[in-house]
Coordinates of C-alpha atoms in Angstrom, one line a residue:
M11 CA 122.8 61.9 120.5
S12 CA 125.5 64.2 119.1
K13 CA 127.4 63.7 115.8
N14 CA 130.3 65.6 114.0
I15 CA 129.1 67.5 111.0
R16 CA 130.2 70.6 109.0
G17 CA 128.9 73.8 110.1
A18 CA 126.7 74.4 107.1
E19 CA 125.0 71.1 107.8
A20 CA 124.7 72.3 111.3
V21 CA 122.8 75.3 110.1
M22 CA 120.4 73.1 108.3
Q23 CA 119.7 70.7 110.8
S24 CA 119.0 73.6 113.4
L25 CA 116.4 74.8 111.1
I26 CA 114.9 71.3 111.1
A27 CA 114.8 71.4 114.8
E28 CA 112.9 74.8 114.8
G29 CA 110.3 73.2 112.4
V30 CA 111.4 75.5 109.5
T31 CA 109.7 74.4 106.2
T32 CA 110.1 77.4 104.0
I33 CA 113.3 79.5 103.3
F34 CA 113.3 82.6 101.0
G35 CA 116.8 83.3 99.7
Y36 CA 119.3 84.0 97.2
P37 CA 122.8 82.2 96.8
G38 CA 126.2 83.7 96.6
G39 CA 130.1 83.1 97.4
A40 CA 130.1 83.2 101.0
I41 CA 127.0 81.3 101.8
M42 CA 127.8 78.7 99.3
P43 CA 128.4 75.9 101.7
I44 CA 125.0 76.4 103.3
Y45 CA 123.5 76.2 100.1
D46 CA 125.3 72.9 99.4
A47 CA 124.1 71.6 102.6
L48 CA 120.6 72.7 101.7
Y49 CA 120.8 70.5 98.5
D50 CA 120.4 67.4 100.7
F51 CA 117.1 68.8 102.5
K52 CA 115.2 69.5 99.5
D53 CA 112.6 67.1 100.5
S54 CA 112.0 68.7 103.8
I55 CA 112.5 72.5 103.2
N56 CA 111.0 74.5 100.7
H57 CA 113.5 77.1 99.4
I58 CA 112.0 79.9 97.3
L59 CA 114.5 81.5 95.0
V60 CA 113.6 85.2 94.7
R61 CA 114.9 87.4 92.4
H62 CA 116.4 90.2 95.0
E63 CA 117.4 89.8 98.6
Q64 CA 114.8 92.7 99.4
G65 CA 112.4 90.4 98.0
A66 CA 113.4 87.7 100.2
I67 CA 112.9 89.6 103.4
H68 CA 109.7 91.0 102.5
A69 CA 108.3 87.7 101.5
A70 CA 109.5 86.4 105.0
Q71 CA 107.3 88.9 106.4
G72 CA 104.4 88.1 104.6
F73 CA 105.0 84.5 105.6
A74 CA 105.4 85.4 109.2
R75 CA 102.3 87.5 109.3
T76 CA 99.9 84.7 108.1
S77 CA 101.6 81.8 109.4
K78 CA 102.3 82.9 113.0
K79 CA 106.0 81.6 112.4
A80 CA 109.3 83.1 112.2
G81 CA 110.2 83.9 108.4
V82 CA 113.7 82.7 107.5
V83 CA 116.0 84.2 105.0
F84 CA 119.4 83.3 103.5
A85 CA 121.6 85.7 101.9
T86 CA 125.3 86.2 101.0
S87 CA 127.7 88.6 102.0
G88 CA 128.2 92.1 101.1
P89 CA 125.6 93.4 98.8
G90 CA 123.4 90.6 99.6
A91 CA 123.3 91.2 103.2
T92 CA 123.0 95.0 102.8
N93 CA 119.9 94.3 100.4
L94 CA 118.2 93.1 103.6
I95 CA 118.4 96.3 105.5
T96 CA 115.1 97.7 104.2
G97 CA 113.3 94.9 105.3
L98 CA 114.9 94.4 108.5
A99 CA 113.8 98.0 109.3
D100 CA 110.5 97.3 108.2
A101 CA 110.2 94.2 110.3
M102 CA 111.7 96.0 113.4
I103 CA 109.2 98.5 113.2
D104 CA 106.1 96.6 112.4
S105 CA 107.2 93.7 114.9
T106 CA 107.8 90.9 112.6
P107 CA 109.7 87.9 113.6
V108 CA 112.3 87.2 110.8
V109 CA 115.5 85.0 111.1
C110 CA 118.3 86.2 108.5
I111 CA 121.3 83.9 108.2
T112 CA 123.9 85.5 106.1
G113 CA 127.2 84.2 104.8
Q114 CA 130.3 86.3 105.7
V115 CA 134.0 86.1 104.3
A116 CA 136.5 83.9 106.2
S117 CA 137.3 85.1 109.8
H118 CA 140.7 85.9 108.8
L119 CA 139.7 88.3 106.4
L120 CA 137.3 90.3 108.6
G121 CA 138.3 94.0 108.4
T122 CA 140.4 93.7 105.4
D123 CA 137.8 95.1 102.9
A124 CA 137.9 91.7 101.3
F125 CA 135.7 90.9 98.2
Q126 CA 132.1 91.3 99.2
E127 CA 132.8 92.1 102.7
T128 CA 130.6 94.4 104.8
D129 CA 130.2 94.9 108.6
V130 CA 126.6 93.4 108.5
I131 CA 126.8 93.3 112.2
G132 CA 127.3 97.0 112.4
I133 CA 124.9 98.2 109.7
S134 CA 121.9 96.0 110.9
M135 CA 122.3 96.7 114.9
P136 CA 119.9 99.4 114.7
V137 CA 117.2 97.7 112.6
T138 CA 117.5 94.2 114.5
K139 CA 116.1 93.0 117.8
W140 CA 119.4 90.8 118.1
N141 CA 122.3 90.1 115.9
I142 CA 125.5 88.0 116.1
Q143 CA 128.3 87.1 114.1
V144 CA 129.5 83.5 114.3
T145 CA 133.1 82.5 113.6
N146 CA 133.2 79.1 115.0
A147 CA 131.1 76.0 113.7
D148 CA 130.7 75.2 117.4
E149 CA 128.8 78.4 117.9
I150 CA 126.1 77.9 115.3
A151 CA 123.5 75.7 116.8
S152 CA 123.3 77.7 119.9
A153 CA 123.3 81.0 117.9
I154 CA 120.4 79.8 115.6
A155 CA 118.5 78.5 118.7
K156 CA 118.9 82.1 120.5
A157 CA 117.9 83.8 117.3
F158 CA 114.5 82.0 117.0
Y159 CA 113.7 82.4 120.7
I160 CA 114.6 86.1 120.6
A161 CA 112.7 86.7 117.1
K162 CA 109.4 84.9 118.3
S163 CA 109.1 85.7 122.0
G164 CA 107.8 89.0 123.6
R165 CA 107.3 91.8 121.1
P166 CA 108.5 90.0 117.9
G167 CA 111.1 91.2 115.8
P168 CA 113.7 90.5 113.2
V169 CA 117.3 88.9 114.1
L170 CA 120.5 88.2 112.0
V171 CA 122.9 85.5 112.1
D172 CA 126.0 86.1 110.2
I173 CA 128.1 83.0 109.8
T174 CA 132.0 83.3 108.4
K175 CA 132.7 80.8 105.5
D176 CA 135.2 79.1 107.6
A177 CA 132.5 78.3 110.4
Q178 CA 130.4 76.9 107.7
F179 CA 133.2 74.6 106.6
G180 CA 134.4 73.7 110.1
M181 CA 133.5 70.4 112.0
T182 CA 131.3 70.5 115.1
E183 CA 129.9 68.2 117.4
F184 CA 126.2 68.9 116.5
L185 CA 123.6 68.5 119.6
Y186 CA 120.6 71.1 119.3
K187 CA 118.9 72.5 122.3
K188 CA 116.1 74.8 121.8
C189 CA 116.4 78.1 123.7
K190 CA 113.9 78.6 126.4
E191 CA 115.3 81.4 128.3
I192 CA 118.2 83.9 128.4
R193 CA 119.6 85.7 131.3
S194 CA 118.5 89.2 131.8
Y195 CA 115.8 88.9 128.9
F196 CA 112.3 88.9 130.2
P197 CA 110.1 88.7 127.1
K198 CA 106.8 87.7 129.0
P199 CA 106.2 90.1 131.7
T200 CA 104.4 89.2 135.1
L201 CA 100.9 90.3 135.2
N202 CA 100.6 93.4 137.6
H203 CA 97.1 92.6 139.2
F204 CA 96.9 96.0 140.8
A205 CA 97.2 97.9 137.6
I206 CA 94.3 95.7 136.2
E207 CA 92.2 96.4 139.2
K208 CA 92.9 100.5 138.8
A209 CA 92.2 100.2 135.1
A210 CA 89.0 98.1 135.5
Q211 CA 87.8 100.8 138.3
L212 CA 88.5 103.6 135.7
I213 CA 86.7 101.7 132.9
N214 CA 83.6 101.1 135.1
T215 CA 83.1 104.8 136.1
A216 CA 83.7 106.1 132.7
K217 CA 81.1 108.0 130.9
K218 CA 82.7 108.4 127.3
P219 CA 85.4 105.3 127.3
Y220 CA 87.0 104.5 123.9
I221 CA 89.1 101.5 122.7
L222 CA 91.9 101.6 120.4
V223 CA 93.1 98.1 119.2
G224 CA 96.6 97.6 117.5
Q225 CA 98.4 94.7 116.0
G226 CA 99.5 93.5 119.6
V227 CA 96.4 91.8 119.9
I228 CA 97.0 89.8 116.7
L229 CA 100.7 89.0 117.6
S230 CA 99.4 87.5 121.1
S231 CA 96.5 85.6 119.4
A232 CA 94.4 87.6 121.8
E233 CA 91.4 88.2 119.3
K234 CA 88.8 86.4 121.2
E235 CA 89.8 87.9 124.5
F236 CA 89.7 91.4 122.9
L237 CA 86.1 90.8 121.6
D238 CA 85.0 89.2 125.0
F239 CA 86.5 92.5 126.7
S240 CA 84.8 95.1 123.9
E241 CA 81.4 93.1 124.2
K242 CA 81.1 93.0 127.8
S243 CA 82.3 96.7 128.4
G244 CA 80.1 97.8 125.5
I245 CA 83.0 100.5 124.6
P246 CA 83.4 101.6 121.0
V247 CA 86.4 100.3 119.2
A248 CA 88.6 101.9 116.5
S249 CA 91.8 100.1 114.8
T250 CA 95.2 101.5 113.9
L251 CA 96.3 100.4 110.5
L252 CA 98.1 97.3 111.5
G253 CA 95.5 96.5 114.1
L254 CA 92.8 96.0 111.2
G255 CA 91.4 92.6 111.2
A256 CA 91.8 92.2 114.8
F257 CA 88.0 93.2 115.5
P258 CA 85.3 92.5 112.6
T259 CA 84.6 95.7 110.9
N260 CA 81.0 94.7 110.8
H261 CA 80.7 94.5 114.4
P262 CA 78.1 97.0 115.8
Q263 CA 80.8 98.3 118.2
Y264 CA 83.4 99.0 115.4
V265 CA 83.8 102.7 114.6
G266 CA 86.3 102.8 112.1
Y267 CA 90.0 103.1 111.1
L268 CA 92.4 105.6 112.8
G269 CA 95.0 108.0 111.6
M270 CA 95.8 110.5 109.1
H271 CA 93.5 109.2 106.4
G272 CA 91.2 107.4 108.8
N273 CA 87.7 107.9 109.4
Y274 CA 86.0 110.9 110.7
A275 CA 84.6 109.9 113.9
P276 CA 87.2 107.9 115.4
N277 CA 89.6 110.6 115.0
V278 CA 87.5 113.6 116.2
L279 CA 86.0 111.8 119.1
T280 CA 89.3 111.0 120.3
N281 CA 89.3 114.3 121.9
E282 CA 85.9 113.9 123.4
C283 CA 86.3 110.6 125.4
D284 CA 86.9 110.7 129.1
V285 CA 88.9 107.1 129.2
L286 CA 91.1 105.9 126.5
I287 CA 92.2 102.3 126.6
A288 CA 95.0 101.5 124.2
V289 CA 95.8 97.8 123.5
G290 CA 98.9 96.7 121.7
M291 CA 99.4 100.1 119.9
R292 CA 102.3 102.6 120.1
F293 CA 100.7 106.0 119.5
D294 CA 102.3 106.3 116.2
D295 CA 102.6 110.1 114.9
R296 CA 100.1 109.2 112.2
V297 CA 97.5 108.2 114.9
T298 CA 98.1 111.2 117.2
G299 CA 98.4 114.0 114.9
D300 CA 99.7 117.1 117.1
V301 CA 100.7 115.2 120.4
S302 CA 100.2 118.3 122.5
R303 CA 96.3 118.3 121.5
Y304 CA 95.9 114.7 121.5
A305 CA 93.2 113.2 124.1
R306 CA 94.1 116.0 126.5
Q307 CA 90.8 115.5 128.5
A308 CA 91.0 111.6 128.8
K309 CA 92.8 109.3 131.5
V310 CA 94.7 107.1 129.3
I311 CA 95.0 103.2 129.9
H312 CA 98.0 101.7 127.9
L313 CA 98.3 97.7 127.8
D314 CA 101.4 96.6 126.1
I315 CA 104.1 93.8 126.1
D316 CA 106.9 96.3 125.5
S317 CA 107.3 98.7 128.4
S318 CA 109.3 101.1 126.3
E319 CA 106.3 102.2 124.9
F320 CA 104.8 103.6 127.9
N321 CA 104.8 107.4 128.2
K322 CA 107.1 107.4 125.1
I323 CA 104.3 109.5 123.2
I324 CA 101.2 109.8 125.3
K325 CA 101.5 109.9 129.1
A326 CA 99.4 107.3 130.6
E327 CA 97.3 107.2 133.9
I328 CA 97.8 103.5 133.9
C329 CA 100.3 101.3 132.4
I330 CA 99.7 97.6 132.1
H331 CA 102.9 95.8 131.2
A332 CA 101.3 92.4 129.9
D333 CA 100.8 90.1 127.1
A334 CA 97.4 91.3 125.6
K335 CA 95.8 87.7 125.9
E336 CA 96.6 87.6 129.6
G337 CA 95.9 91.1 130.5
L338 CA 92.5 91.3 128.7
R339 CA 91.2 88.0 130.1
E340 CA 91.8 89.5 133.6
L341 CA 90.4 92.9 132.8
T342 CA 87.4 91.4 131.1
S343 CA 86.6 89.7 134.5
L344 CA 86.7 92.7 136.4
V345 CA 84.7 95.4 134.3
L346 CA 81.0 95.9 134.4
K347 CA 78.7 94.8 131.6
K348 CA 77.5 98.1 129.8
E349 CA 76.5 99.2 126.6
H350 CA 77.3 103.0 126.3
R351 CA 74.5 103.5 123.5
L352 CA 74.4 107.2 123.6
W353 CA 78.2 107.6 123.5
R354 CA 78.4 105.2 120.4
N355 CA 75.5 107.0 118.9
E356 CA 77.8 110.3 118.7
F357 CA 80.1 108.2 116.5
K358 CA 77.3 107.0 114.4
I359 CA 76.2 110.8 113.7
L360 CA 79.8 111.5 112.5
E361 CA 80.1 108.2 110.5
N362 CA 76.7 109.4 108.7
E363 CA 78.4 112.7 108.0
E364 CA 81.3 111.2 106.6
Y365 CA 79.4 108.9 104.4
D366 CA 77.4 111.8 102.9
K367 CA 80.3 114.2 102.2
I368 CA 83.1 111.2 101.2
I369 CA 82.2 107.9 101.1
K370 CA 79.1 107.7 98.9
D371 CA 80.6 109.5 96.1
A372 CA 83.9 107.5 96.6
I373 CA 82.2 104.1 96.0
E374 CA 79.4 105.3 93.8
P375 CA 81.2 108.2 91.7
S376 CA 78.6 110.1 89.5
D377 CA 81.6 110.7 86.7
D378 CA 82.8 108.4 84.2
H379 CA 86.4 108.1 86.0
L380 CA 87.1 105.0 88.3
R381 CA 87.8 105.5 91.6
M382 CA 90.2 103.5 93.8
A383 CA 87.5 103.5 96.7
E384 CA 85.0 101.7 94.3
V385 CA 87.6 99.0 93.1
V386 CA 88.5 98.2 96.8
R387 CA 85.0 98.0 97.9
M388 CA 83.8 95.9 95.1
L389 CA 86.8 93.5 95.7
S390 CA 85.7 93.5 99.5
D391 CA 82.0 92.5 98.4
K392 CA 83.2 89.8 96.3
T393 CA 85.6 88.2 98.7
Q394 CA 83.2 89.0 101.6
G395 CA 85.8 90.7 103.4
K396 CA 87.9 87.5 103.9
A397 CA 90.8 87.4 101.7
T398 CA 94.3 88.1 102.8
I399 CA 94.9 91.6 101.5
V400 CA 98.6 92.7 101.0
S401 CA 98.7 96.3 100.3
D402 CA 101.7 98.5 99.2
V403 CA 102.3 102.1 100.2
G404 CA 100.6 105.1 99.2
Q405 CA 97.1 106.4 98.2
H406 CA 96.0 102.8 97.4
Q407 CA 97.1 101.8 100.9
M408 CA 95.1 104.2 102.7
I409 CA 91.9 103.5 100.3
T410 CA 92.3 99.9 101.1
S411 CA 92.4 100.5 105.0
R412 CA 89.3 102.4 104.7
Y413 CA 87.3 100.6 102.1
Y414 CA 88.1 96.9 102.4
E415 CA 85.9 95.6 105.1
F416 CA 88.2 92.9 106.8
Q417 CA 86.2 90.2 108.6
R418 CA 89.1 87.9 109.5
T419 CA 92.5 88.3 111.5
K420 CA 95.8 87.9 110.1
A421 CA 94.3 89.3 106.8
N422 CA 95.7 92.9 106.4
I423 CA 99.5 92.8 105.3
T424 CA 101.0 96.0 104.9
S425 CA 104.2 98.0 105.6
G426 CA 103.1 100.2 108.6
G427 CA 105.6 102.0 110.4
L428 CA 108.2 102.1 107.7
G429 CA 106.0 102.7 104.6
T430 CA 108.1 100.7 102.3
M431 CA 107.0 101.0 98.6
G432 CA 107.8 97.6 96.8
F433 CA 106.6 95.6 99.8
A434 CA 103.5 94.1 98.7
L435 CA 104.5 91.8 95.7
P436 CA 107.1 89.9 97.5
A437 CA 105.1 89.9 100.8
A438 CA 102.0 88.4 98.9
I439 CA 104.4 85.6 97.9
G440 CA 105.1 85.1 101.6
A441 CA 101.7 85.4 102.7
K442 CA 100.2 82.7 100.3
L443 CA 103.1 80.4 101.1
G444 CA 102.3 81.1 105.1
D445 CA 98.7 80.1 104.5
P446 CA 98.1 78.6 101.2
S447 CA 94.2 78.0 102.2
Q448 CA 93.5 81.8 101.6
T449 CA 92.8 83.9 98.6
V450 CA 95.7 86.5 98.5
V451 CA 95.2 89.6 96.9
A452 CA 98.3 92.3 96.4
I453 CA 96.8 95.7 96.1
I454 CA 99.6 98.0 94.5
G455 CA 100.2 101.2 92.9
D456 CA 102.0 101.8 89.6
G457 CA 105.0 103.2 91.5
G458 CA 105.3 100.6 94.2
F459 CA 104.9 97.9 91.8
Q460 CA 108.0 98.5 89.7
M461 CA 110.2 98.7 92.8
T462 CA 110.0 94.7 93.1
I463 CA 108.5 94.1 89.6
Q464 CA 111.3 91.4 89.2
E465 CA 109.7 88.9 91.9
L466 CA 107.0 88.1 88.9
G467 CA 110.1 85.7 88.1
T468 CA 109.6 84.1 91.4
I469 CA 105.9 83.7 91.1
L470 CA 106.6 81.9 87.5
Q471 CA 109.3 79.6 88.9
F472 CA 107.2 78.5 91.8
K473 CA 103.6 78.8 90.3
I474 CA 102.4 80.8 93.5
D475 CA 98.8 81.6 93.0
I476 CA 98.1 85.3 94.1
K477 CA 96.1 87.9 92.4
I478 CA 97.8 91.1 91.7
M479 CA 95.7 94.2 91.3
I480 CA 97.4 97.4 90.0
L481 CA 95.6 100.7 90.9
N482 CA 97.1 102.7 88.2
N483 CA 97.1 106.6 88.1
N484 CA 100.3 107.2 86.4
F485 CA 101.2 109.3 89.4
L486 CA 103.2 108.7 92.6
G487 CA 99.8 109.4 94.0
M488 CA 100.4 110.2 97.7
V489 CA 103.1 112.7 97.1
R490 CA 101.2 114.2 94.2
Q491 CA 98.4 114.7 96.7
W492 CA 100.5 116.8 99.0
Q493 CA 102.0 118.7 96.2
Q494 CA 98.6 119.6 95.2
L495 CA 97.7 120.7 98.7
Y496 CA 100.6 122.2 99.8
F497 CA 102.9 123.2 97.1
D498 CA 100.5 124.9 94.6
K499 CA 100.2 121.7 92.4
R500 CA 104.0 122.1 91.4
Y501 CA 104.2 118.3 90.4
S502 CA 107.8 118.0 90.7
F503 CA 108.8 114.4 89.3
T504 CA 105.6 112.5 90.5
E505 CA 104.0 112.0 87.1
I506 CA 105.2 108.5 86.2
V507 CA 105.3 107.2 82.5
N508 CA 104.7 103.4 82.7
P509 CA 105.3 100.3 80.8
N510 CA 102.5 97.8 79.4
F511 CA 102.2 95.9 82.6
T512 CA 99.7 93.3 81.2
K513 CA 102.5 92.5 78.4
I514 CA 105.1 92.2 81.2
A515 CA 103.1 89.8 83.0
E516 CA 102.2 87.8 80.2
G517 CA 106.1 87.6 79.7
Y518 CA 106.2 85.8 83.0
E519 CA 103.4 83.6 82.0
I520 CA 100.9 85.4 84.2
S521 CA 97.5 86.0 82.8
A522 CA 96.7 89.7 82.8
L523 CA 93.8 92.1 82.0
K524 CA 93.6 95.7 81.9
I525 CA 90.4 97.9 82.4
N526 CA 89.5 101.5 82.4
Q527 CA 85.8 101.3 82.3
R528 CA 83.1 101.0 85.2
N529 CA 81.2 98.5 83.5
E530 CA 84.1 96.2 83.1
L531 CA 85.0 96.2 86.8
R532 CA 82.7 93.6 88.4
A533 CA 83.3 91.0 85.4
A534 CA 87.1 91.8 85.7
I535 CA 87.5 91.0 89.7
E536 CA 85.5 88.0 88.9
T537 CA 87.6 86.8 86.6
M538 CA 90.7 87.5 88.6
L539 CA 89.3 85.7 91.8
K540 CA 88.1 82.5 89.7
H541 CA 91.6 82.1 87.6
P542 CA 93.4 79.1 89.2
K543 CA 96.7 80.4 88.9
A544 CA 98.5 84.0 89.2
F545 CA 96.6 86.9 87.9
L546 CA 97.2 90.4 87.2
L547 CA 94.4 93.0 86.9
E548 CA 95.4 96.6 86.1
V549 CA 92.7 99.0 86.6
I550 CA 93.2 102.6 85.4
V551 CA 91.8 105.0 87.8
E552 CA 91.3 108.7 88.2
K553 CA 94.5 110.4 87.8
E554 CA 94.2 113.0 90.2
E555 CA 92.1 111.6 93.0
N556 CA 92.9 112.6 96.8
V557 CA 92.5 110.4 99.7
F558 CA 89.9 112.3 102.4
P559 CA 89.4 112.7 105.4
M560 CA 93.1 114.1 106.2
V561 CA 94.6 115.1 109.4
E562 CA 97.3 117.6 108.1
T563 CA 100.8 117.6 109.6
G564 CA 100.8 119.5 112.7
A565 CA 97.1 119.5 113.1
S566 CA 95.0 117.9 116.0
V567 CA 93.0 114.7 115.2
S568 CA 89.7 116.6 115.7
E569 CA 90.7 119.0 112.9
I570 CA 90.6 116.3 110.5
R571 CA 89.5 117.8 107.1
L572 CA 86.8 116.2 105.0
N573 CA 87.9 118.0 101.6

């Protein structure tokens, strides 16, 4: 039954119809009518007042990644809307469903350079899956319905709905109808059985097959189907950065983490396999290294829901345009039961070499300096690999990916494709709200922490129980490592003087502890994890520690450096 309501209330009723229970936002003039309408929905919608709009969208990303729902953001026009752009770009490249609703100046002022007017549609177009400007209250419900459908269907992504102030005030006959299809938009491909059969034949005759698992498996909830496929085929499995957690790291077929700072064996043996099966990943340059020397000997099978990824970077012998769950289910029924023990043993040999030359000293150092790796491995042990880990960007991110032993899906939340410093703190807030049952630990460098440090205020106001671990080396560590290796140790503006983080945390009523000795580490991590509320642990680590192995820019993955 329809009724006449204001456009602002139509926004709220539309969100209720979509099952929205959490919104991250910051009010302002152009979105004030929507915030006024929100006042009447306080009992059914939890609005989280962030301290910066970038914090809102990163929090929405964390929420989406743990809840499997779309994150929702409110922001005002002008600077409010432009502050979302970094998060939109991050969500776009990492396929995260986010619905941003921005206020806009009245429609008669569009294009006049009115106060806090920006062309948010033009600015956000390259970093959204879809965007629209609504100038009439009658268009609000259908625009929001379409926004949720596009954000969550197919390959997920961010969308933005910009609503003028007069549309928010205007009256409309409200009747909400969920969007189920859009002409010329086909988010779920029809399974190509012939391609599946060809792929199965190739896999069944392979001597050295190799599987690369990406985030697409997690996004399509295909973890069980992927496990069934890998176990039946007996093929070794390596993970991309965002694929971590899709496959248990303690599984006997798991051979490690791919990429520039990934494990030795999965990188080197990429150039030894005869069939390479890529599932839900996009052959990012951090994975491939020099494309002209990447897996040239292998026949590539690429399974992905987004056909634009096919042959974009790596030419595939067989492209399977499919949802991972459906494609893997059928592929599993056609592959033969095998073990590939000799081939998997080749990974084991190189794994042992990496352990002896890098890992052993990283997690059990012989000197007095705390290492990032030993901190992360102890956290992994104490949480049994089951915590939700939200990492920022830099050396600590690579260390976390290497040394945290993920045993659970949707537990690795990080900025992959864009590499956004400042991501972790607000994303951890969203991750906890998206799945309150899990322990959430944000692992952050001293540089990235200060980019969104104001979100400690959000933790204070809403009493959000997250654990914050700062790995402090008083450097912008990853840039410093490159300066050491390639710029003759000319440390140009990478050394950073930091404030007293524990005192800042205490100012926000967050309990905090700072340590710099190995004999303090175990008790400190236990204290952090057992604390009933938010807790900040600052760990002073080796100042000039480097992350190895490393595939240098322009190098082949098989040329990965161990030191």
